[in-house]
Short mmCIF file of C-alpha atoms in Angstrom, two decimals:
data_model
loop_
_atom_site.label_atom_id
_atom_site.label_comp_id
_atom_site.label_asym_id
_atom_site.label_seq_id
_atom_site.Cartn_x
_atom_site.Cartn_y
_atom_site.Cartn_z
CA MET H 23 90.16 -23.36 152.16
CA LYS H 24 88.79 -22.06 155.42
CA GLY H 25 89.88 -19.52 157.98
CA SER H 26 93.62 -19.19 158.19
CA GLU H 27 94.49 -22.17 155.94
CA LYS H 28 97.29 -21.24 153.55
CA PRO H 29 96.91 -23.06 150.24
CA GLU H 30 100.22 -23.91 148.62
CA LEU H 31 100.86 -22.58 145.14
CA ASP H 32 101.68 -25.02 142.38
CA MET H 33 104.90 -23.26 141.37
CA GLU H 34 105.14 -24.60 137.81
CA LYS H 35 101.46 -23.96 137.10
CA THR H 36 101.58 -20.47 138.62
CA ALA H 37 104.81 -19.50 136.82
CA LEU H 38 103.32 -20.62 133.49
CA PHE H 39 100.10 -18.69 134.21
CA LEU H 40 102.04 -15.49 134.99
CA GLY H 41 104.55 -15.89 132.16
CA LEU H 42 107.47 -16.11 134.58
CA SER H 43 110.18 -18.68 135.21
CA VAL H 44 109.80 -20.85 138.31
CA SER H 45 113.03 -19.43 139.73
CA ARG H 46 111.82 -15.85 139.32
CA LEU H 47 108.50 -16.68 140.95
CA GLU H 48 110.36 -18.26 143.87
CA ARG H 49 112.50 -15.12 144.27
CA LEU H 50 109.41 -12.90 144.26
CA LEU H 51 107.85 -14.97 147.04
CA GLU H 52 111.07 -15.16 149.06
CA LYS H 53 111.58 -11.38 148.88
CA ARG H 54 107.88 -10.80 149.57
CA LEU H 55 107.50 -8.89 146.33
CA LEU H 56 104.58 -11.24 145.79
CA SER H 57 102.93 -11.22 149.22
CA ARG H 58 100.26 -13.52 150.57
CA ASN H 59 97.26 -11.87 152.19
CA TRP H 60 96.20 -12.77 155.72
CA GLY H 61 93.08 -13.86 157.60
CA LYS H 62 90.34 -15.30 155.43
CA TYR H 63 92.04 -14.13 152.22
CA THR H 64 95.21 -16.24 152.24
CA ASN H 65 94.49 -17.42 148.69
CA PHE H 66 95.18 -13.87 147.42
CA PHE H 67 98.73 -12.68 146.61
CA ARG H 68 99.53 -9.05 145.80
CA PHE H 69 102.38 -7.74 143.67
CA GLU H 70 104.45 -5.24 145.67
CA THR H 71 106.36 -4.26 142.52
CA SER H 72 105.76 -4.30 138.76
CA VAL H 73 106.93 -7.54 137.14
CA SER H 74 107.09 -8.37 133.42
CA GLY H 75 104.17 -6.14 132.48
CA ILE H 76 102.17 -6.96 135.62
CA GLU H 77 101.44 -3.67 137.41
CA ARG H 78 102.29 -3.14 141.07
CA GLY H 79 99.09 -3.67 143.04
CA SER H 80 97.95 -6.53 140.80
CA VAL H 81 96.48 -9.50 142.67
CA LEU H 82 96.92 -13.21 142.01
CA LEU H 83 93.96 -15.32 143.14
CA GLN H 84 94.10 -19.07 143.70
CA LYS H 85 90.49 -20.23 143.58
CA HIS H 86 89.02 -23.06 145.65
CA ASN H 87 89.14 -25.36 142.62
CA GLY H 88 92.85 -24.65 142.16
CA LYS H 89 92.37 -22.41 139.12
CA LEU H 90 94.28 -19.15 138.99
CA ASP H 91 93.06 -15.64 138.23
CA LEU H 92 94.83 -12.29 137.90
CA ILE H 93 93.31 -8.93 138.77
CA LEU H 94 95.57 -6.37 137.15
CA GLY H 95 96.49 -3.14 138.93
CA PHE H 96 95.04 0.13 137.72
CA PRO H 97 97.56 1.96 135.52
CA LYS H 98 98.73 5.33 136.74
CA ILE H 99 97.05 8.24 134.92
CA GLN H 100 99.50 10.86 133.77
CA ARG H 101 98.87 14.53 134.46
CA ALA H 102 98.55 17.49 132.11
CA MET H 103 100.45 20.51 133.40
CA LEU H 104 99.45 22.70 130.46
CA LEU H 105 96.04 21.76 129.07
CA GLU H 106 96.15 22.81 125.43
CA PRO H 107 99.60 21.47 124.47
CA SER H 108 99.02 18.27 126.45
CA ILE H 109 95.68 17.57 124.78
CA ASN H 110 96.99 18.34 121.30
CA ASN H 111 100.06 16.17 121.82
CA HIS H 112 98.52 13.20 123.62
CA PHE H 113 95.31 13.04 121.56
CA SER H 114 96.78 14.26 118.27
CA GLU H 115 94.93 11.62 116.20
CA ILE H 116 91.63 11.90 118.11
CA ASP H 117 88.82 14.23 117.01
CA LYS H 118 86.43 13.90 119.96
CA LEU H 119 87.16 13.74 123.69
CA ILE H 120 85.05 12.89 126.72
CA VAL H 121 85.52 14.61 130.07
CA GLU H 122 84.50 13.01 133.37
CA GLU H 123 84.96 14.31 136.88
CA LYS H 124 87.97 13.13 138.88
CA MET H 125 86.46 12.59 142.30
CA ASN H 126 88.44 12.98 145.51
CA GLY H 127 88.37 9.69 147.39
CA TYR H 128 90.25 6.43 147.14
CA ASN H 129 90.49 4.01 144.24
CA VAL H 130 89.25 0.42 144.56
CA ARG H 131 88.77 -2.55 142.22
CA VAL H 132 85.87 -4.91 142.79
CA ILE H 133 85.43 -8.57 141.83
CA GLU H 134 83.30 -11.45 143.08
CA ASN H 135 84.86 -14.50 144.69
CA ALA H 136 83.07 -17.38 146.43
CA GLY H 137 79.76 -15.51 146.33
CA LYS H 138 81.03 -12.27 147.93
CA LEU H 139 82.30 -9.03 146.47
CA ILE H 140 85.88 -8.08 147.35
CA ALA H 141 87.42 -4.58 147.18
CA PHE H 142 91.13 -4.16 146.47
CA THR H 143 92.96 -0.92 147.18
CA ARG H 144 95.38 0.52 144.64
CA SER H 145 98.23 -1.32 146.38
CA GLY H 146 96.39 -4.64 146.15
CA HIS H 147 95.33 -4.95 149.79
CA ILE H 148 91.85 -6.19 150.63
CA CYS H 149 90.26 -3.47 152.73
CA PRO H 150 87.60 -4.95 155.09
CA TYR H 151 85.73 -1.65 155.39
CA SER H 152 85.57 -1.12 151.61
CA THR H 153 84.66 -4.77 151.05
CA GLU H 154 81.71 -4.52 153.43
CA LYS H 155 80.53 -1.33 151.71
CA VAL H 156 80.61 -2.64 148.12
CA ASN H 157 78.62 -5.72 149.13
CA TYR H 158 75.56 -3.56 149.71
CA LEU H 159 76.33 -0.64 147.37
CA LEU H 160 76.74 -2.75 144.20
CA ASP H 161 74.39 -5.24 142.53
CA PRO H 162 76.18 -8.61 142.77
CA SER H 163 74.33 -9.97 139.74
CA PHE H 164 76.64 -7.86 137.56
CA PHE H 165 79.64 -9.90 138.62
CA ARG H 166 77.85 -13.22 138.07
CA GLN H 167 76.79 -12.10 134.62
CA TYR H 168 80.21 -10.63 133.75
CA PRO H 169 82.76 -12.66 135.74
CA ASP H 170 85.65 -11.57 133.50
CA LEU H 171 85.16 -7.85 134.21
CA VAL H 172 86.62 -5.77 137.04
CA VAL H 173 84.76 -2.68 138.24
CA HIS H 174 86.97 0.28 139.14
CA GLY H 175 85.52 3.03 141.28
CA GLU H 176 86.18 5.92 143.61
CA MET H 177 84.93 5.61 147.17
CA ALA H 178 84.11 9.13 148.25
CA GLY H 179 82.26 10.90 151.02
CA PRO H 180 82.66 12.13 154.60
CA GLU H 181 82.74 8.63 156.19
CA ASN H 182 86.00 7.84 154.48
CA PRO H 183 88.90 6.46 156.56
CA TYR H 184 91.52 7.61 154.04
CA VAL H 185 90.31 10.82 152.32
CA SER H 186 87.33 12.30 154.15
CA LYS H 187 85.57 14.90 151.96
CA ASN H 188 82.17 16.42 152.66
CA ILE H 189 81.79 17.92 149.18
CA TYR H 190 79.69 15.36 147.31
CA ASP H 191 76.02 14.42 147.33
CA THR H 192 76.39 11.73 149.99
CA GLN H 193 76.20 11.84 153.76
CA THR H 194 78.19 8.62 154.26
CA LEU H 195 80.41 6.84 151.71
CA ASP H 196 79.50 5.92 148.15
CA PHE H 197 81.08 4.04 145.27
CA PHE H 198 81.34 5.85 141.91
CA VAL H 199 82.32 3.80 138.86
CA PHE H 200 84.96 5.37 136.62
CA ASP H 201 86.19 2.35 134.66
CA ILE H 202 85.36 -1.27 133.85
CA ARG H 203 88.17 -3.46 132.53
CA HIS H 204 88.69 -7.01 131.33
CA LYS H 205 90.29 -9.03 134.08
CA LYS H 206 92.90 -10.90 132.05
CA THR H 207 94.03 -8.14 129.70
CA GLY H 208 93.28 -4.91 131.57
CA GLN H 209 91.57 -3.64 128.41
CA PRO H 210 88.94 -1.00 129.31
CA LEU H 211 85.42 -0.86 127.95
CA GLN H 212 84.63 2.10 125.71
CA VAL H 213 83.30 5.06 127.68
CA ARG H 214 79.71 4.95 126.37
CA GLN H 215 79.56 1.15 126.68
CA ARG H 216 80.83 1.33 130.25
CA ARG H 217 78.41 4.08 131.28
CA GLU H 218 75.43 2.26 129.74
CA LEU H 219 76.40 -1.05 131.35
CA ALA H 220 76.98 0.49 134.78
CA ALA H 221 73.69 2.40 134.59
CA SER H 222 71.79 -0.78 133.67
CA PHE H 223 72.81 -2.26 137.04
CA GLY H 224 72.08 0.92 138.99
CA PHE H 225 75.72 1.71 139.74
CA LYS H 226 76.53 5.30 140.64
CA GLN H 227 79.14 6.79 138.33
CA VAL H 228 81.54 9.72 138.24
CA PRO H 229 79.79 12.71 136.64
CA PHE H 230 79.90 13.02 132.86
CA LEU H 231 80.98 16.60 132.09
CA GLY H 232 80.84 16.72 128.31
CA GLU H 233 82.01 15.57 124.91
CA PHE H 234 84.12 18.06 122.98
CA ALA H 235 86.01 18.40 119.74
CA ARG H 236 89.71 18.23 120.47
CA LYS H 237 90.33 21.74 119.11
CA GLU H 238 87.91 23.30 121.61
CA ALA H 239 88.53 20.93 124.51
CA ALA H 240 91.16 22.97 126.38
CA GLU H 241 88.97 26.08 126.52
CA LYS H 242 85.91 24.08 127.61
CA ILE H 243 87.84 22.16 130.26
CA MET H 244 89.38 25.34 131.65
CA GLN H 245 85.87 26.66 132.33
CA ILE H 246 84.83 23.33 133.88
CA ILE H 247 87.89 23.39 136.13
CA LYS H 248 87.04 26.88 137.38
CA GLU H 249 83.50 25.76 138.24
CA LEU H 250 84.68 22.58 139.96
CA GLY H 251 87.27 24.56 141.90
CA GLU H 252 84.61 26.89 143.28
CA MET H 253 82.83 23.77 144.65
CA GLY H 254 86.03 22.43 146.20
CA HIS H 255 86.13 19.45 143.84
CA GLU H 256 89.29 17.83 142.53
CA GLY H 257 89.41 17.97 138.74
CA VAL H 258 88.78 16.06 135.51
CA VAL H 259 89.90 13.01 133.57
CA ILE H 260 90.10 13.42 129.79
CA LYS H 261 89.48 10.33 127.64
CA ASP H 262 89.07 9.31 124.04
CA LEU H 263 85.70 7.69 123.39
CA ASP H 264 87.15 4.26 122.50
CA MET H 265 89.73 4.22 125.33
CA ASP H 266 92.46 3.30 122.84
CA LEU H 267 94.73 5.90 124.45
CA ALA H 268 95.46 6.25 128.14
CA PRO H 269 93.43 9.01 129.82
CA ILE H 270 95.06 12.11 131.28
CA LYS H 271 94.05 14.15 134.33
CA TYR H 272 94.00 17.82 135.31
CA THR H 273 93.22 19.31 138.72
CA CYS H 274 91.82 22.49 140.24
CA SER H 275 93.92 24.98 142.15
CA GLN H 276 91.58 24.68 145.12
CA SER H 277 92.16 20.91 145.20
CA ASN H 278 95.94 21.35 145.12
CA CYS H 279 95.67 23.76 148.03
CA ALA H 280 93.31 21.50 149.98
CA ASP H 281 95.84 18.68 149.61
CA LEU H 282 98.62 20.96 150.83
CA GLU H 283 96.50 22.19 153.74
CA HIS H 284 96.00 18.66 154.97
CA ALA H 285 99.61 17.64 154.28
CA PHE H 286 101.20 20.58 156.12
CA LYS H 287 98.97 19.93 159.12
CA PHE H 288 101.09 16.77 159.42
CA TYR H 289 104.22 18.18 157.81
CA ASN H 290 106.57 15.42 158.99
CA GLU H 291 104.45 12.53 157.62
CA VAL H 292 104.18 13.42 153.94
CA GLY H 293 106.82 12.95 151.25
CA ARG H 294 108.36 16.07 149.76
CA ASP H 295 107.52 15.04 146.19
CA TYR H 296 103.83 15.11 147.15
CA LEU H 297 104.17 18.68 148.43
CA TYR H 298 106.48 20.00 145.72
CA SER H 299 104.42 18.71 142.79
CA ARG H 300 101.31 20.56 143.95
CA VAL H 301 103.17 23.85 144.21
CA VAL H 302 104.62 23.39 140.72
CA ARG H 303 101.14 22.79 139.27
CA GLU H 304 100.11 26.26 140.46
CA GLY H 305 102.95 27.91 138.57
CA PHE H 306 102.02 26.25 135.29
CA GLN H 307 98.31 26.95 135.70
CA THR H 308 98.68 30.66 136.41
CA VAL H 309 100.72 31.06 133.20
CA GLU H 310 98.36 29.07 130.96
CA TRP H 311 95.37 30.93 132.33
CA ASP H 312 97.16 34.23 131.61
CA GLU H 313 96.24 35.64 135.01
CA ASP H 314 96.64 39.33 135.71
CA GLU H 315 98.59 40.51 138.73
CA GLU H 316 95.54 40.74 141.02
CA THR H 317 94.34 37.21 140.15
CA MET H 318 97.82 35.78 140.55
CA ASP H 319 98.14 37.50 143.94
CA GLN H 320 94.91 35.76 145.00
CA ARG H 321 96.39 32.43 143.90
CA CYS H 322 99.60 33.15 145.82
CA LEU H 323 97.61 34.04 148.95
CA ARG H 324 95.52 30.86 148.65
CA LEU H 325 98.65 28.76 148.17
CA GLY H 326 100.55 30.42 151.01
CA ARG H 327 97.66 30.08 153.43
CA SER H 328 97.30 26.38 152.59
CA ILE H 329 100.92 25.87 153.66
CA ILE H 330 101.47 28.19 156.62
CA SER H 331 98.06 28.25 158.33
CA PRO H 332 97.66 24.48 159.03
CA MET H 333 101.31 24.12 160.03
CA ALA H 334 101.09 27.05 162.44
CA ASP H 335 97.94 25.55 163.95
CA SER H 336 99.72 22.21 164.49
CA VAL H 337 102.72 23.92 166.11
CA ARG H 338 100.40 25.79 168.50
CA ARG H 339 98.40 22.67 169.36
CA VAL H 340 101.49 20.62 170.17
CA GLY H 341 102.86 23.55 172.17
CA ASN H 342 99.66 23.40 174.23
CA GLY H 343 100.23 19.72 174.94
CA GLU H 344 97.86 18.25 172.34
CA LYS H 345 98.47 15.28 170.03
CA LEU H 346 97.89 15.56 166.28
CA TYR H 347 95.43 13.24 164.57
CA ASP H 348 92.91 12.86 161.76
CA GLU H 349 89.38 12.14 162.94
CA VAL H 350 86.40 10.66 161.10
CA THR H 351 83.21 8.79 161.99
CA LEU H 352 82.65 5.45 160.27
CA ARG H 353 79.73 3.02 160.30
CA PHE H 354 79.94 -0.77 160.16
CA GLN H 355 77.20 -3.28 159.48
CA SER H 356 79.08 -5.97 161.38
CA PRO H 357 81.29 -5.83 164.51
CA GLN H 358 83.37 -8.54 162.83
CA THR H 359 84.22 -6.11 160.00
CA LEU H 360 85.35 -3.56 162.59
CA GLN H 361 87.66 -6.14 164.17
CA GLU H 362 89.08 -7.03 160.75
CA PHE H 363 89.55 -3.34 159.92
CA GLU H 364 91.40 -2.72 163.19
CA GLU H 365 93.70 -5.64 162.38
CA TYR H 366 94.11 -4.30 158.83
CA PHE H 367 95.30 -0.93 160.16
CA ARG H 368 97.64 -2.62 162.61
CA ARG H 369 99.25 -4.71 159.87
CA LEU H 370 99.68 -1.60 157.70
CA GLY H 371 101.41 0.17 160.59
CA ILE H 372 98.72 2.85 160.96
CA ASP H 373 98.50 4.06 164.56
CA ALA H 374 94.81 4.55 165.26
CA ILE H 375 92.22 4.62 168.04
CA PHE H 376 88.79 3.08 167.37
CA ASP H 377 86.08 4.32 169.74
CA ARG H 378 82.66 2.67 169.51
CA VAL H 379 80.03 5.38 170.04
CA GLY H 380 76.80 3.36 169.62
CA TYR H 381 74.35 2.31 166.92
CA SER H 382 72.45 4.32 164.32
CA GLY H 383 69.98 2.75 161.92
CA GLY H 384 71.22 -0.70 162.90
CA GLU H 385 74.85 0.15 162.08
CA LEU H 386 77.74 0.35 164.53
CA MET H 387 79.10 3.91 164.70
CA VAL H 388 82.83 4.25 165.36
CA ASN H 389 84.97 7.33 165.89
CA LEU H 390 88.36 6.78 164.23
CA GLN H 391 91.42 8.81 165.23
CA LYS H 392 94.49 8.28 163.05
CA LEU H 393 97.44 9.45 165.09
CA ASN H 394 100.25 11.37 163.42
CA GLN H 395 103.02 10.65 165.87
CA SER H 396 105.96 11.68 163.71
CA THR H 397 104.76 15.30 163.37
CA THR H 398 103.78 15.42 167.03
CA ASP H 399 107.21 14.15 168.13
CA LYS H 400 109.08 16.46 165.76
CA THR H 401 107.14 19.50 166.92
CA GLU H 402 107.55 18.60 170.59
CA ALA H 403 111.30 18.38 170.00
CA MET H 404 111.31 21.91 168.57
CA TRP H 405 109.37 23.22 171.59
CA GLU H 406 111.96 21.55 173.82
CA GLY H 407 114.70 23.52 172.10
CA ASN H 408 116.13 20.82 169.84
CA LEU H 409 117.62 21.92 166.53
CA TRP H 410 116.26 20.95 163.09
#
């Protein structure tokens, strides 16, 4: 299967492999709820919706020998709004808990296929930029030795086309392992086993923040959250050692506000649920932390500034004739990867300008501007006297 060849699926074989009827598989393909990838990855099909226990974002792979494989999507981690009751309820039968940092980047799954590593986004797309990165950030011998395992990680750093954060110990973009799961079942490795295995191959990992008795965990995590917040980091993920129960997450106030600051800069692009949920988190946290009036006023000021200040700046900029955009510098080892990434953005409907600015250390440096046309147009309309 080369280039743009599109291998045909054996419908009966594929339906049996997925545990679906042939008619249901046909409907999924017809409605593009099971979508074929493009370019050199036409033997990959991503699930655009959850089907019969198969998570949205899962990927079906038809190998060169005709065999099928399934890379399950990463299950959504539920959020604790109140630490102590959430921990005591969710982990009621667990004595010891492990806390790892929740890093602020984007989630990818990595496998090997045909001698190359491939990085899938949460939605199941194959990101060319991420795929190029993991091929030199990760030791490929891991995937040859453990072909039935999928490595889950957070790609974080300033040279990030999706969530650019200059708050971690990297000047570019790095991959931090937070989970390793069995390909066919989605079953995760135990935390200690995963950390030891990842370390043995030199993989960077999300920071380990402690192991605590359940009864003291909430108090310990609250202190950790305050420290992480002062550094501008996102939060924590709380796990049982054996990974028998699903993890839960909890975030810092400063991270909520940073999200809102970015979102309100482009106020007409972001869904209201995204905005509303972050405001609600602040109300729950201030109560659980039993904040006095002065501390709560500081939280209110931080929250209010994160909403009004970026939006006011955007209104002024558009009023002065400027366009609104996100800007980040990326580096590519291959011009071909850049071309594939430009096509990837185009197919996803992301309006962007890629400006080649030269080479550094043998890598092609590119300035990426992601245009936010909806907010620009809406704001221009207001300046022209249109009504909301």
